[in-house]
mmCIF file of C-alpha atoms in Angstrom:
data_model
loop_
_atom_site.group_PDB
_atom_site.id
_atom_site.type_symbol
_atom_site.label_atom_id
_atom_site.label_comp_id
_atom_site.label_asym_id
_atom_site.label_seq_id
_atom_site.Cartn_x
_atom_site.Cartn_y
_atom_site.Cartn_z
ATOM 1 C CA UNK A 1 40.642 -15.706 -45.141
ATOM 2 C CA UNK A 2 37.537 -13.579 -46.531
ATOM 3 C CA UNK A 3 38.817 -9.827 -47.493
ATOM 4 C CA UNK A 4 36.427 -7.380 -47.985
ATOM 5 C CA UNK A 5 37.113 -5.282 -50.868
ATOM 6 C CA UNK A 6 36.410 -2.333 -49.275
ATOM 7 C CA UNK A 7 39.238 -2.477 -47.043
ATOM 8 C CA UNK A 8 41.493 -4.188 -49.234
ATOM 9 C CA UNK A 9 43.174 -1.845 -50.809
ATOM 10 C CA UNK A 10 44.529 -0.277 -47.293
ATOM 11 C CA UNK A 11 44.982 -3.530 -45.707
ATOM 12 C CA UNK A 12 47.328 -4.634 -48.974
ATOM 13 C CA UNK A 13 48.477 -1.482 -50.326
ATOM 14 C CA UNK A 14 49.195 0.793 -47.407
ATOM 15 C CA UNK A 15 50.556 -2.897 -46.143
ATOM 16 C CA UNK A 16 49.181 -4.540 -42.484
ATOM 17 C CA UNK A 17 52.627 -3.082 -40.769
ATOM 18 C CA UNK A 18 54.143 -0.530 -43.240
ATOM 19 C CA UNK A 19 57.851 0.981 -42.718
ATOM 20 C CA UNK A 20 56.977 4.695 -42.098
ATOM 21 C CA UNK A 21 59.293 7.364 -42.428
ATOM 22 C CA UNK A 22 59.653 11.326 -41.888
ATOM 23 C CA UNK A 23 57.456 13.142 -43.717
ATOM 24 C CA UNK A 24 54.730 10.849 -44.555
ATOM 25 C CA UNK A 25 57.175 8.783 -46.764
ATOM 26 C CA UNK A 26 55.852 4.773 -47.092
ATOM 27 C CA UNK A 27 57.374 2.090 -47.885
ATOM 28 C CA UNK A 28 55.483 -1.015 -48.128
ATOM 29 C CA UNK A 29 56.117 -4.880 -50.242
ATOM 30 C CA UNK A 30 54.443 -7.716 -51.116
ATOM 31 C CA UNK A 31 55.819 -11.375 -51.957
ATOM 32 C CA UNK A 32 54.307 -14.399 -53.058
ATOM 33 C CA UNK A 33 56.404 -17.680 -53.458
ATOM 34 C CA UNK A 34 54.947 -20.793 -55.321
ATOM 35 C CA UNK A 35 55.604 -23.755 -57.069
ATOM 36 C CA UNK A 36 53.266 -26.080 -59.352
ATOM 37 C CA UNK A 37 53.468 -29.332 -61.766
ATOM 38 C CA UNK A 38 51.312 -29.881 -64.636
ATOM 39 C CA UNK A 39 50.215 -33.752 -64.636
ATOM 40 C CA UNK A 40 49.769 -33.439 -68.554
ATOM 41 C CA UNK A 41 51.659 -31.049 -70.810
ATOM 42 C CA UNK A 42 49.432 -31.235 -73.394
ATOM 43 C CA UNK A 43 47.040 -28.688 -71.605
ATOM 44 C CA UNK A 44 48.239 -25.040 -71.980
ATOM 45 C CA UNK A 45 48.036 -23.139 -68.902
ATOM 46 C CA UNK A 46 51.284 -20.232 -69.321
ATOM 47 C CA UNK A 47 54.389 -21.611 -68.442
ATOM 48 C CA UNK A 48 53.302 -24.878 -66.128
ATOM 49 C CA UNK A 49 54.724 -28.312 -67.028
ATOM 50 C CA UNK A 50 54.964 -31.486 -65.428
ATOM 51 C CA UNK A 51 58.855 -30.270 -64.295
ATOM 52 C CA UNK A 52 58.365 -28.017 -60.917
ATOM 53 C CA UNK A 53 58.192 -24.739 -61.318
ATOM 54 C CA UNK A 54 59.139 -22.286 -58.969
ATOM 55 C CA UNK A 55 58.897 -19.079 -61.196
ATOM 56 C CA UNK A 56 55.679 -19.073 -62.713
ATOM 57 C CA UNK A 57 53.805 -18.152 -59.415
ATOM 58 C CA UNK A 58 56.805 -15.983 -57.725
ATOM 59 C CA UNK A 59 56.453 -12.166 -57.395
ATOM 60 C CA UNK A 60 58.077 -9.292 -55.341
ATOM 61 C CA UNK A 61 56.626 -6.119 -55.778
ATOM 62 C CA UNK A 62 57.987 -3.236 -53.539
ATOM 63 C CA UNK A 63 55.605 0.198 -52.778
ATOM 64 C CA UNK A 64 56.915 3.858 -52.357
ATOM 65 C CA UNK A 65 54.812 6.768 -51.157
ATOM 66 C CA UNK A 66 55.119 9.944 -50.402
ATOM 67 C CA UNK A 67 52.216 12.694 -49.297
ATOM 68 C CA UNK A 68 53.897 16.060 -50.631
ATOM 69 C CA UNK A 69 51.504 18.277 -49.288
ATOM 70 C CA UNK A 70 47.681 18.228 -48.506
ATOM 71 C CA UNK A 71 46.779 17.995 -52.038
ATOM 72 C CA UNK A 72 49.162 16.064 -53.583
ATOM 73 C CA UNK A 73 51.279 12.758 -53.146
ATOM 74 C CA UNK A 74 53.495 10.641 -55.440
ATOM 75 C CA UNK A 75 53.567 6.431 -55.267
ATOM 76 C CA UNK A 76 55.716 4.031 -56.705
ATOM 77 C CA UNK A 77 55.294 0.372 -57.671
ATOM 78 C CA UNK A 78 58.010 -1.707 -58.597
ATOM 79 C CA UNK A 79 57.721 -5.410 -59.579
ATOM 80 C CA UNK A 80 59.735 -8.256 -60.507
ATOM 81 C CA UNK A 81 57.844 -11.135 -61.786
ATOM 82 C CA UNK A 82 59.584 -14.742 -61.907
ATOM 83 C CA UNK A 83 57.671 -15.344 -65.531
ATOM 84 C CA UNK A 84 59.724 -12.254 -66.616
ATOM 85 C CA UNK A 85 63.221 -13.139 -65.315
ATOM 86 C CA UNK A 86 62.716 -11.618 -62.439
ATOM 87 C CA UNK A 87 63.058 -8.226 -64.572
ATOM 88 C CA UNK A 88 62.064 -5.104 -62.778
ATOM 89 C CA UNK A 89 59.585 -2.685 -63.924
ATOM 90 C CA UNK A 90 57.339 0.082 -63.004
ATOM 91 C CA UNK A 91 53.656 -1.382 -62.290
ATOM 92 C CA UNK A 92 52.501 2.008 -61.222
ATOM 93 C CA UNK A 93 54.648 5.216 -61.285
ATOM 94 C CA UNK A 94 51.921 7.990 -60.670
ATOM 95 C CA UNK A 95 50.823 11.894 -58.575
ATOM 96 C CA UNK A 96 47.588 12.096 -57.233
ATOM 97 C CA UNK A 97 45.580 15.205 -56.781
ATOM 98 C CA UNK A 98 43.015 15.584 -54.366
ATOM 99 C CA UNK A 99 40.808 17.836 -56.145
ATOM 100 C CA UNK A 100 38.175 17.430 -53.306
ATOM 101 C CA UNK A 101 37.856 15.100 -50.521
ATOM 102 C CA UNK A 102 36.061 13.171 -52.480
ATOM 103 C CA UNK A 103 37.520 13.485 -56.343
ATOM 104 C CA UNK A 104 41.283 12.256 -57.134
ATOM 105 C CA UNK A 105 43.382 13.316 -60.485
ATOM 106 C CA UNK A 106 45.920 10.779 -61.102
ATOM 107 C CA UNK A 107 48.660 11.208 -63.627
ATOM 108 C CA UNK A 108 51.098 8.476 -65.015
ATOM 109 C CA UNK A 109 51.522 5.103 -65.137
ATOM 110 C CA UNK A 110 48.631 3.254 -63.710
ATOM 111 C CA UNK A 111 47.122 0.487 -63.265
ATOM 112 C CA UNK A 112 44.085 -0.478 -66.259
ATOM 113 C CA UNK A 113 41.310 -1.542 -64.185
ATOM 114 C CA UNK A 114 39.678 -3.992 -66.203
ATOM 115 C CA UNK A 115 38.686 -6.465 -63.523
ATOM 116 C CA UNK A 116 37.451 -7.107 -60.132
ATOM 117 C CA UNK A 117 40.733 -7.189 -58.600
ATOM 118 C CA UNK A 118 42.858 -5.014 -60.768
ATOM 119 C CA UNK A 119 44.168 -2.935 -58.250
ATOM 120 C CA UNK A 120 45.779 -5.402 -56.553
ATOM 121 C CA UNK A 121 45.869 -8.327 -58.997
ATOM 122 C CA UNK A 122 49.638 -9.082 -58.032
ATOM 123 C CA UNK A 123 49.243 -9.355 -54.802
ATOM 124 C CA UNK A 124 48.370 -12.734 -53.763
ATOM 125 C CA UNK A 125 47.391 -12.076 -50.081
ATOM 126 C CA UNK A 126 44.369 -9.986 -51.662
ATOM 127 C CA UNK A 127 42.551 -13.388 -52.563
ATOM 128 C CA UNK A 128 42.002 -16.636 -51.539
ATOM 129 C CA UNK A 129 43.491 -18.055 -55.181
ATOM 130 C CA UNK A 130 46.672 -18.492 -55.817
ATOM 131 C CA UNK A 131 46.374 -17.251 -59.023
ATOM 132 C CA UNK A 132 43.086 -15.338 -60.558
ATOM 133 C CA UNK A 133 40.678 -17.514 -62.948
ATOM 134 C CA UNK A 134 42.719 -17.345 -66.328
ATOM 135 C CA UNK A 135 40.102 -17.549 -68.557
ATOM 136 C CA UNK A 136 38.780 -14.174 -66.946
ATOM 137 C CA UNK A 137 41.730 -12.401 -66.330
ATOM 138 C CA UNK A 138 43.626 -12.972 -69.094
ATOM 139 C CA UNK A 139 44.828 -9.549 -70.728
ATOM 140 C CA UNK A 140 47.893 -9.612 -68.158
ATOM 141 C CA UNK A 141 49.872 -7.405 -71.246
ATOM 142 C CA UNK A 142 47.702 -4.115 -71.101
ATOM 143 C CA UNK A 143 47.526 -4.517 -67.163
ATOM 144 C CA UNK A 144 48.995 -1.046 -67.029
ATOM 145 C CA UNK A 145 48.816 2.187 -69.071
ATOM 146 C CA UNK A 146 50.411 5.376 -69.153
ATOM 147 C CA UNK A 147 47.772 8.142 -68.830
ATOM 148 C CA UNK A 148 45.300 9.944 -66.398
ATOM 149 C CA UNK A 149 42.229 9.003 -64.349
ATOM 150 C CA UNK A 150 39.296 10.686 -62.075
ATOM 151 C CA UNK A 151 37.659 9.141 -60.028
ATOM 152 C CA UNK A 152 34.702 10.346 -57.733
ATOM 153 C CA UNK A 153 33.246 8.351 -54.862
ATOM 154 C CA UNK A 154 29.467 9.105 -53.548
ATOM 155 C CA UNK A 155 27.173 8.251 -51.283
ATOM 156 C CA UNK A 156 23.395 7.924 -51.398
ATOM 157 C CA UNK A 157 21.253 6.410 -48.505
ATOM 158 C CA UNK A 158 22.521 3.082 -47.717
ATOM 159 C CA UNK A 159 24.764 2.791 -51.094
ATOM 160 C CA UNK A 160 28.538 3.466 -51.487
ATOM 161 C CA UNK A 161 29.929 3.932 -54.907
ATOM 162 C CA UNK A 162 32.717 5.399 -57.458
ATOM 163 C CA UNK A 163 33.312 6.119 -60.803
ATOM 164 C CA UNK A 164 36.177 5.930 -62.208
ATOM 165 C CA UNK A 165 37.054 7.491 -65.741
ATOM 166 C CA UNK A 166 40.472 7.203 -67.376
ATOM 167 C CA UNK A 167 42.488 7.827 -70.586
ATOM 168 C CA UNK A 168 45.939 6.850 -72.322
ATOM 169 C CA UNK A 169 47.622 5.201 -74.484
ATOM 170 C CA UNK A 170 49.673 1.743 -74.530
ATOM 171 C CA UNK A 171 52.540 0.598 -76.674
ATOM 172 C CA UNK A 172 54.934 -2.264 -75.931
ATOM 173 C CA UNK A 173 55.825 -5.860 -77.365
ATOM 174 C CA UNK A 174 52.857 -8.733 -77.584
ATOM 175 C CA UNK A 175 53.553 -12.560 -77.967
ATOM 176 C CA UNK A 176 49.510 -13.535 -78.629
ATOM 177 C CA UNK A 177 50.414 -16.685 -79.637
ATOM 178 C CA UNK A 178 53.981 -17.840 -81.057
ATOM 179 C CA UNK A 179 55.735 -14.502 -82.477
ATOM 180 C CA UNK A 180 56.615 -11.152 -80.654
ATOM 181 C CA UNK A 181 54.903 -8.099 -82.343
ATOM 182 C CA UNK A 182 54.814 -4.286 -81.416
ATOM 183 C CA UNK A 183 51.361 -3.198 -80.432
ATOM 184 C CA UNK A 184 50.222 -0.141 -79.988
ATOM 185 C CA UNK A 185 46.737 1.327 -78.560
ATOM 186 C CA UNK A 186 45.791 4.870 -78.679
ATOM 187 C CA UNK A 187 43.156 6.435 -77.373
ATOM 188 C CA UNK A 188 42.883 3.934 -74.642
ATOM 189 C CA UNK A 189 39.845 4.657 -72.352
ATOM 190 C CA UNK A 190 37.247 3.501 -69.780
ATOM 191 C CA UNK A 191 34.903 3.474 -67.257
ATOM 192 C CA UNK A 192 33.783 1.935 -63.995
ATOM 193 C CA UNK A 193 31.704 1.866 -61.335
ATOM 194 C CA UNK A 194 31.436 0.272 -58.120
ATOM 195 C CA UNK A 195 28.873 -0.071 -55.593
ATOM 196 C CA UNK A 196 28.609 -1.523 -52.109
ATOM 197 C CA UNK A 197 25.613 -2.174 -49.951
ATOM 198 C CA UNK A 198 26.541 -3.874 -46.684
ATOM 199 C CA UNK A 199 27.759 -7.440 -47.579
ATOM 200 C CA UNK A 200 27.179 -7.009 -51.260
ATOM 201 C CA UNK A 201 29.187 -5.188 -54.305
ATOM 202 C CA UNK A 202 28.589 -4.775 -57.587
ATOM 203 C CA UNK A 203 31.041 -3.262 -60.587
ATOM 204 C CA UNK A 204 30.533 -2.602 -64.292
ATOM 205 C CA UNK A 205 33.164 -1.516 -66.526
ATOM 206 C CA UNK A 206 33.898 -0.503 -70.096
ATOM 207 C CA UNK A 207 36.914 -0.170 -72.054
ATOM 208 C CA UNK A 208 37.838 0.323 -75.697
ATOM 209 C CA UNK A 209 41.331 1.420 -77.411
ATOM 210 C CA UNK A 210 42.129 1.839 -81.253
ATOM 211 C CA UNK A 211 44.363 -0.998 -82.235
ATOM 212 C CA UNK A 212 47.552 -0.906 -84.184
ATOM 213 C CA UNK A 213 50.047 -3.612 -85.308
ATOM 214 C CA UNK A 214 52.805 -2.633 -88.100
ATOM 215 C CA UNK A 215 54.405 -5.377 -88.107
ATOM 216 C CA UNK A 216 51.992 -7.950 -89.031
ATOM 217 C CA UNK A 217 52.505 -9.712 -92.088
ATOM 218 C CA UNK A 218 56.265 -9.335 -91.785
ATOM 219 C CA UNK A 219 56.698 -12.377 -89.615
ATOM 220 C CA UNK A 220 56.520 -16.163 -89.909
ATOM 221 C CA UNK A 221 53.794 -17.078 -87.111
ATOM 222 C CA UNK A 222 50.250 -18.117 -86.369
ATOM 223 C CA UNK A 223 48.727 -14.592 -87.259
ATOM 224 C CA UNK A 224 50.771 -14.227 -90.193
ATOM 225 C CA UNK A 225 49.543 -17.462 -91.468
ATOM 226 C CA UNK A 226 46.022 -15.681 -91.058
ATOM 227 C CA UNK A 227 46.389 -13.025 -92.907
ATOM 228 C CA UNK A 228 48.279 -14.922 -95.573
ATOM 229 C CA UNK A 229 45.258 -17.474 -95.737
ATOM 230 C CA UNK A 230 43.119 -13.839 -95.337
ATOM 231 C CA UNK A 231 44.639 -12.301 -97.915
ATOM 232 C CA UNK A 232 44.339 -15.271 -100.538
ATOM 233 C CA UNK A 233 40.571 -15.954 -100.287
ATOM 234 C CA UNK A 234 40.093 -11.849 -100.466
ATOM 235 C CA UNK A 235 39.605 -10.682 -97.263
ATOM 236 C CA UNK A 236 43.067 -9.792 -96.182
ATOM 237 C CA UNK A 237 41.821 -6.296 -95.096
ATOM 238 C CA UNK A 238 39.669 -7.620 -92.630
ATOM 239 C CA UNK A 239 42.647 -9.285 -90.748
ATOM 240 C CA UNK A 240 44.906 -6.285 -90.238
ATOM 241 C CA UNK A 241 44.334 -3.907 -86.936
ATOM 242 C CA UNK A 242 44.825 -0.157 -88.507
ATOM 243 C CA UNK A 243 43.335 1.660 -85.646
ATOM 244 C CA UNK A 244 40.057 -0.436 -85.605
ATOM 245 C CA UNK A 245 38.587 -0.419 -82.088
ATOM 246 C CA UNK A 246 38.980 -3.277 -79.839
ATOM 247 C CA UNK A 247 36.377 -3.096 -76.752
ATOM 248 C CA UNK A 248 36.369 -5.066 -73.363
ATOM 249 C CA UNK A 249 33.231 -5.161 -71.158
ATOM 250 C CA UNK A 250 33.087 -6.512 -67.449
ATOM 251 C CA UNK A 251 30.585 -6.673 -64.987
ATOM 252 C CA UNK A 252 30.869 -8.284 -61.656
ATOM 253 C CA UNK A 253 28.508 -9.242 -57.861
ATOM 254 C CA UNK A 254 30.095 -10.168 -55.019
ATOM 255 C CA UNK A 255 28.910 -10.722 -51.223
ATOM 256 C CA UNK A 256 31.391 -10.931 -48.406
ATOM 257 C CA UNK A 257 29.888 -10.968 -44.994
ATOM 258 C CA UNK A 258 33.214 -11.522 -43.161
ATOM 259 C CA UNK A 259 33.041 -15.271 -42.850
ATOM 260 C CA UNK A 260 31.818 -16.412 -46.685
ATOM 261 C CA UNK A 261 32.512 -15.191 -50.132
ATOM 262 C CA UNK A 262 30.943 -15.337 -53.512
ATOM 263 C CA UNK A 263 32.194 -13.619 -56.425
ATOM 264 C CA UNK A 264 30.744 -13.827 -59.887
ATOM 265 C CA UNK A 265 32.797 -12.009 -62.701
ATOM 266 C CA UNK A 266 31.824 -11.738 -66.666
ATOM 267 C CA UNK A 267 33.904 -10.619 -69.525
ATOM 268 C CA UNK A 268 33.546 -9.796 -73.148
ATOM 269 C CA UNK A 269 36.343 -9.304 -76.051
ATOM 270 C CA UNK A 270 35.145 -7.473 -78.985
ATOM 271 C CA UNK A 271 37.308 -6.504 -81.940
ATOM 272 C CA UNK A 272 36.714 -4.759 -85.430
ATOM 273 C CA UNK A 273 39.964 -6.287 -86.349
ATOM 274 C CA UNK A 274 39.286 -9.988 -87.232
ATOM 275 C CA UNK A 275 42.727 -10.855 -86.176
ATOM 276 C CA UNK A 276 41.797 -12.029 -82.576
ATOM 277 C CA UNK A 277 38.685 -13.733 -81.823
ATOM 278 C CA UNK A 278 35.989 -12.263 -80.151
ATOM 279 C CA UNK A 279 35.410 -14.517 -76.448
ATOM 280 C CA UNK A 280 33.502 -14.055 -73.130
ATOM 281 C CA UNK A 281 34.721 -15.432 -70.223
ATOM 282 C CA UNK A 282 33.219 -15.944 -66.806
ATOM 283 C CA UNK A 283 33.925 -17.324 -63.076
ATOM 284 C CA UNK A 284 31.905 -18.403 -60.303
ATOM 285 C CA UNK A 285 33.425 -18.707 -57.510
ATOM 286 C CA UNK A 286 32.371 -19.426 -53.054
ATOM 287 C CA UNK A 287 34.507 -19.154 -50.034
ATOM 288 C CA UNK A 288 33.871 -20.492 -46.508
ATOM 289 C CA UNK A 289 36.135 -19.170 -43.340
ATOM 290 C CA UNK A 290 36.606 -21.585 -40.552
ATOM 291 C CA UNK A 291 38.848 -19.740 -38.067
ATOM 292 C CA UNK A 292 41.959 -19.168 -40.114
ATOM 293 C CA UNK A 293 41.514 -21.743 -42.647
ATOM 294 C CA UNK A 294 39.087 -20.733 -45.845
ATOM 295 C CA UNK A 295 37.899 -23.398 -48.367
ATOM 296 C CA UNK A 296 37.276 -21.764 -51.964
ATOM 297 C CA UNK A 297 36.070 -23.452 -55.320
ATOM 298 C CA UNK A 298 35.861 -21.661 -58.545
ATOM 299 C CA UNK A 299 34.420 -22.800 -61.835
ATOM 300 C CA UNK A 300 35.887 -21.053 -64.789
ATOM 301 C CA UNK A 301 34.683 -20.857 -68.776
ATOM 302 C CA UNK A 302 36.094 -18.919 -71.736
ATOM 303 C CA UNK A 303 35.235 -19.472 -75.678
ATOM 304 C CA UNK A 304 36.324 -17.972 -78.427
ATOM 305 C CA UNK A 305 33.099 -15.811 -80.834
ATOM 306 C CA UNK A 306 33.675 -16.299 -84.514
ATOM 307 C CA UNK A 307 32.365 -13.830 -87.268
ATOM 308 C CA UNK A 308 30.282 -15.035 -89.817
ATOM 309 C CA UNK A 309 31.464 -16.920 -93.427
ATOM 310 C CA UNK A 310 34.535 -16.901 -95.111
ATOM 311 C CA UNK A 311 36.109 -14.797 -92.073
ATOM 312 C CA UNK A 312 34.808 -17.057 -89.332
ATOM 313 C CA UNK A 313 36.057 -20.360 -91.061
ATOM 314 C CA UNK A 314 39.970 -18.251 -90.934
ATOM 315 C CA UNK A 315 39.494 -17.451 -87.569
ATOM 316 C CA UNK A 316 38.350 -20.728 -86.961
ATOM 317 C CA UNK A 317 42.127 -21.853 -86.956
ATOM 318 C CA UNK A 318 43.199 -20.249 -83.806
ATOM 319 C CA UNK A 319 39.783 -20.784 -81.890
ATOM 320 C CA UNK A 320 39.725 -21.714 -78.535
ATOM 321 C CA UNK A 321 37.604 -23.098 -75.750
ATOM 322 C CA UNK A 322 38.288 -24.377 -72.362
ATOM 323 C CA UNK A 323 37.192 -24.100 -68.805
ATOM 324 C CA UNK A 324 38.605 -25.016 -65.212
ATOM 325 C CA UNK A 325 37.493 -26.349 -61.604
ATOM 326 C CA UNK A 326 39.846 -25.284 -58.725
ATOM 327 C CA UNK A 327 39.167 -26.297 -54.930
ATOM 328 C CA UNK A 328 42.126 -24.752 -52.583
ATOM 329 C CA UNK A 329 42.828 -23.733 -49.231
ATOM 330 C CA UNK A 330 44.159 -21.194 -47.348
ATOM 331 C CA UNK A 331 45.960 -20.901 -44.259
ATOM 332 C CA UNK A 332 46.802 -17.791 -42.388
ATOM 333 C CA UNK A 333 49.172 -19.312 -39.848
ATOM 334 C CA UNK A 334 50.494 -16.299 -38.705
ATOM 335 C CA UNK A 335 50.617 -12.631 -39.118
ATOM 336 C CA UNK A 336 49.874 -10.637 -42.996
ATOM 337 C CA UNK A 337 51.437 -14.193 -44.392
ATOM 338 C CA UNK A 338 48.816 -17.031 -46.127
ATOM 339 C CA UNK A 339 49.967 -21.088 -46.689
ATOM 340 C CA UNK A 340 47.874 -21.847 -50.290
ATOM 341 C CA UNK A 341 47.579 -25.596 -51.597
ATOM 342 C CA UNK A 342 45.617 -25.786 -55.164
ATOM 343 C CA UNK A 343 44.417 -28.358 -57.042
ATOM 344 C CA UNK A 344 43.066 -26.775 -60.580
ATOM 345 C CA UNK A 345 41.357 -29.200 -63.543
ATOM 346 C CA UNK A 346 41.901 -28.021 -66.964
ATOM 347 C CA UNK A 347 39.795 -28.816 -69.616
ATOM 348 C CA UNK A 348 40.323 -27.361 -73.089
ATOM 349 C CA UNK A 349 37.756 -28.250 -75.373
ATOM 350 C CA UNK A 350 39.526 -27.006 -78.372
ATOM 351 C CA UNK A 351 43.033 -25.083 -78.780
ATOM 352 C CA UNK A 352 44.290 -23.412 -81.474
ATOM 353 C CA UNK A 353 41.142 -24.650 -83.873
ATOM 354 C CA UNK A 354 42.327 -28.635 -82.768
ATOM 355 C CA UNK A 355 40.709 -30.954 -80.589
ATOM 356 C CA UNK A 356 42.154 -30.024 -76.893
ATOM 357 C CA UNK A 357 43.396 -31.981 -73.677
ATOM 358 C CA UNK A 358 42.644 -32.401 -70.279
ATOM 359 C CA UNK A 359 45.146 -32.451 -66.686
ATOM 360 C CA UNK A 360 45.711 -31.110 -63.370
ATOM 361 C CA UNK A 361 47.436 -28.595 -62.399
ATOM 362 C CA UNK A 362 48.552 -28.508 -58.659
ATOM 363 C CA UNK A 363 50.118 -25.430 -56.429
ATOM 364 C CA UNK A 364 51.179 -24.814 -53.647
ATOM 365 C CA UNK A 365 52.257 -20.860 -52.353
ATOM 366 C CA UNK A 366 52.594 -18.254 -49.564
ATOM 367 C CA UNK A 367 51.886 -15.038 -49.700
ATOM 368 C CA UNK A 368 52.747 -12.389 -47.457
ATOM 369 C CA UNK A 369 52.273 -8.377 -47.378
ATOM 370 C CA UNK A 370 55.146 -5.905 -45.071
#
């Protein structure tokens, strides 16, 4: 099935049949179910292995809201995430203000809207995947942020847009690699625009935080190796985030005209900090509907940026470069509920600063919105 953004966010997040109750109050859910197998386990791609896995694609996310008066209303997201346990937290937690019909206020816990699909990353029913590209989105940790956000939508002639400004601040526990650190990132802030022209869409977007990790260099993994190896050929200061800015750019096209799809979606990491590589990462991916059956393929590419001399040849240790192919299917048999089969091939040209592996990963899910 081909969504169109534009209606995407009502169709998904205000749910296709949602459970209304006195006084405007809404409750609405989302489920996906899946299960994959790795053919090599050499290849890296999260949790997968050539075992069965029935967690790593499994989510249940459940959607409260409440209009409180003309102005103002209060929503809810809470999710539970197979990867995590099935652990349930907040996604969003937020009041909006309707400052005028066409300006919001939102205070709280939101949603960071780096990508394309942000506002509805986690809910598989929004795309024909059964899982985003993960060498574009792949900053899954900051996907939400405690803070505030305006945006404004306009109109002029044929052209439909927003803009979308926010700011907060992030701090909870990272695992980049193979130890858990604190991270914390203040002054976290952005901006975005979209733009739609009949069948076609655009977005840009910006984002940059200051970066902060105490408790690097206390540990025994991958980045304290850096900064030990840093700090012996003299450029240990270079390696530790002390409020150095970290920024993220984005731009995306799209055109959807109901019955095919084409997205293509760009990424940039920048840091000051040397202790994560700079990368870019981009997708290109078509869709073609044939009643309720859609046929997708998506090509995928990340690589890691290294700085210059005697900090590049460090960094050089945890470099990476890979890049995927994915042909699927999807099947909407019946109503607000989508049969996905996946086949995904992995090819990491170098992980960790080593020579990388190739395999397949194959999936199978359904996803359904109430």
């Amino acid at each position: 099935m081909v969504l169109r953004k534009s209606g995407l966010a009502a169709a998904v997040l205000l749910a296709c049949s949602p459970a209304a109750f006195s006084d405007d109050l809404n409750i609405n859910g989302f489920v996906s179910v899946g299960a994959s197998v790795l053919s090599n386990t050499d290849v890296h791609i999260g949790d997968y292995d050539d075992n069965a896995s029935f967690s790593n694609d499994t989510i249940v996310g459940l959607q409260i809201s409440k209009q409180v008066n003309d102005t103002t209303s209060a929503t809810a997201q809470l999710v539970s995430r197979g990867t995590e346990d099935y652990n349930t937290e907040a996604a969003w937690a937020y009041i909006t203000y309707a400052a005028t019909e066409d300006l919001d206020v939102r205070f709280g816990r939101l949603r960071t809207p780096f990508f394309y699909y942000s506002d509805f990353l986690e809910v598989g029913y929004a795309y024909n995947w059964i899982r985003p590209s993960g060498e574009v989105y792949r900053l899954d940790t900051f996907s939400s942020i405690n803070g505030v956000d305006f945006t404004q939508r306009f109109s002029t002639g044929s052209v439909d847009g927003s803009v979308q400004f926010y700011y907060g601040r992030f701090s909870d526990d990272f695992t980049p690699v193979d130890e858990t650190y604190n991270i914390e990132l203040r002054n976290f802030t952005g901006v975005v625009l979209n733009l739609t022209q009949g069948d076609f869409g655009a977005r840009l977007s910006y984002h940059q935080a200051d970066m902060y990790m105490p408790e690097l260099g206390t540990k025994t993994g991958a980045l304290d190796g850096l900064i030990t190896a840093a700090t012996g050929a003299g450029v240990g200061d270079k390696f530790v985030p002390d409020g150095e800015t970290t920024s993220f750019y984005e731009a995306a096209v799209t055109y959807d005209n109901g019955d095919m799809f084409f997205i293509a979606e760009w990424t940039a990491l920048n840091h000051e900090t040397a202790i994560f590589n700079d990368d870019t990462g981009y997708m290109v991916s078509a869709a073609k509907r044939f009643d309720d059956t859609t046929i997708h393929l998506t090509y995928s590419n990340q690589s890691d940026d290294l700085e210059s001399g005697t900090v590049g040849q460090i960094q050089k240790n945890l470099e990476g470069k890979e890049s995927s192919i994915t042909l699927g299917a999807r099947f909407d048999y019946d109503t607000s509920t989508a049969f996905k089969v996946e086949a995904q091939y992995q090819d990491e040209d170098t992980y960790l600063g080593a020579p990388g592996e190739s395999g397949m990963l194959y999936s199978v899910a359904v996803d359904l919105v109430f």
